[in-house]
Amino acid sequence: MAFLLEGDDAYQLVSPSRLLNPHWVGFSRSAANLIGLELDQNGLPKEAGEWLQLLAGNQLHAGNINFTDPKASVYSGHQFGIWAGQLGDGRAILLGKIADQEIQLKGAGKTRYSRMGDGRAVLRSSIREFLCSEAMHALGIPTTRALAIIGSTQPVMREAIETAAVCARLSPSFLRVGHFEHFASLESTQHLKQLADNLIAHHYPECLENKHPYLELFKMISARNATLTALWQSVGFCHGVLNTDNISLLGLTIDYGPFGFLNQFEYDHVCNHSDTSGRYAYHNQPQIMHWNMACLASSMLPLMEITHSKEVSKKLLTLALEEFPQIYQDSWVQLFRAKLGFLTEESGDIELIERLLIAMHQSKVDFTCFFRGLSKISTENNPTNIEIRNEFINRDQIDLWFADYLSRLLRENSIDEKRRSALNEINPKYILRNHLAQAAIEKAQKNDFSEVGRLLEILSNPYEEQAQFSTYAAPPPIHINDIKVSCSS
Ligand code: AMP
Ligand code: MG
């Protein structure tokens, strides 16, 4: 079965629109590897010219690859907590599959689901999606991947005139919670069943061993999204638009828009300029993901009712949904223990982590630099000699915390050398800070794509020292600390 969804009411067969004067802006060798692409000495596909036209959407073949039925799929969703009805791939076109990856062109032109949109994506948002997809992957966080960005001279109108670009994405599947919601809203149990059965067959075969395969499917999707959210929190990633149509059924980070990594730690940081109520603030992400899983559960209810009474179905799904907070919390504690270099578990750990986060919030300490800096600490240190202590306003408070932290390390006989290397494998040195993406975008808008390539290289090894690039690890200069990004893309 090709793309898990079947039938005219599930997708539109539609070819990408022509893109004017396409050119390479970025290319990920690591993503290319996923589909077994052979590369030339420039690090581009062997038939570079053909691949350029293919990824721009100007032709459907390259080398021995030939796509015959590109499609856009329909889904619905809740946007900012409100039912938005039918949405769908309004600017993303699925070309087909290579190896086990679906390849999708984002910004490839209008589809039946474009509504008022022009089907395009601008260069700046394509660069952000490309870099962040690959950066998240390198951080070890489940995500859709980005193979390439193709720029063009094609004008598109946003707040001002910009140029269109295409981001070629790879994923085993681009299915979202919104796909279930769509068919639930149409009361089409037949489509829901087809969706669930295909999802199980291709991505969750373990469910078949369970007495309640659909319930198990829900539990697995929910668990993956719970651990995903804990991973986001652990690197200070704010997605920005956690609408149900942007939540993957495979538990992947998907649809990079006005996302942002925390610079200074502020637990209520909002990265999306359009999110005036702060619904998608950093500290709300776990709760919001749980809410999204509730939407999924309610749209999977008719599936449970195929074999169970309404009451039993509701009860089983409700209980399954209630597992989310515990799964989330367990992964969160495990991640933050590791971020602090603990190998054992103590009952006071949550309190210790929370005390630290409160102190960091109060002093607006850089999240990434702080955790990276922990590897410099020795258990022989006196709290007042610890360099990162100086980043805190309330020194007494942080000295007390460090004293408790050092005692905690000593209680588990932590060995400095071992802890250091473990810490440097979990606390990244490099993240895609907004000001870095912005610098790459501004150069690219002047046809200099070198910074896109450099950032891709640096962010592909976020845990390595890469001393020559140390300036890229620094927090932004104060005056550009608070770049907020809007939904306009
Ligand atoms: P996003 O905010 O990118 O997740 O998009 C939300 C919905 O709007 C999806 O259905 C998109 O396909 C659609 N959309 C966003 N931008 C455009 C555009 N420029 N043209 C057509 N549809 C769009
Ligand atoms: Mg989306």
PDB file of C-alpha atoms in Angstrom, residues 5-6 16 21 45 54 106 156 191 217 315 374 402 406 478:
ATOM      1  CA  LEU A   5      -4.424   6.561   2.965  1.00  0.00           C
ATOM      2  CA  GLU A   6      -6.632   5.533   0.103  1.00  0.00           C
ATOM      3  CA  PRO A  16       3.958  20.331  -7.901  1.00  0.00           C
ATOM      4  CA  ASN A  21      15.141  29.342 -11.600  1.00  0.00           C
ATOM      5  CA  PRO A  45      23.441  13.926  -5.700  1.00  0.00           C
ATOM      6  CA  LEU A  54      12.911  17.000  -9.047  1.00  0.00           C
ATOM      7  CA  LYS A 106       6.949  21.670   1.276  1.00  0.00           C
ATOM      8  CA  VAL A 156       5.825  35.484  -3.124  1.00  0.00           C
ATOM      9  CA  HIS A 191     -11.632   5.498   6.924  1.00  0.00           C
ATOM     10  CA  LEU A 217      -1.994   1.860  18.977  1.00  0.00           C
ATOM     11  CA  LYS A 315     -13.277   3.820  29.930  1.00  0.00           C
ATOM     12  CA  LEU A 374      28.315  21.505  34.439  1.00  0.00           C
ATOM     13  CA  PHE A 402      25.573  23.730  44.352  1.00  0.00           C
ATOM     14  CA  LEU A 406      28.005  18.327  45.091  1.00  0.00           C
ATOM     15  CA  ILE A 478      21.662  41.299  24.563  1.00  0.00           C
TER      16      ILE A 478
END
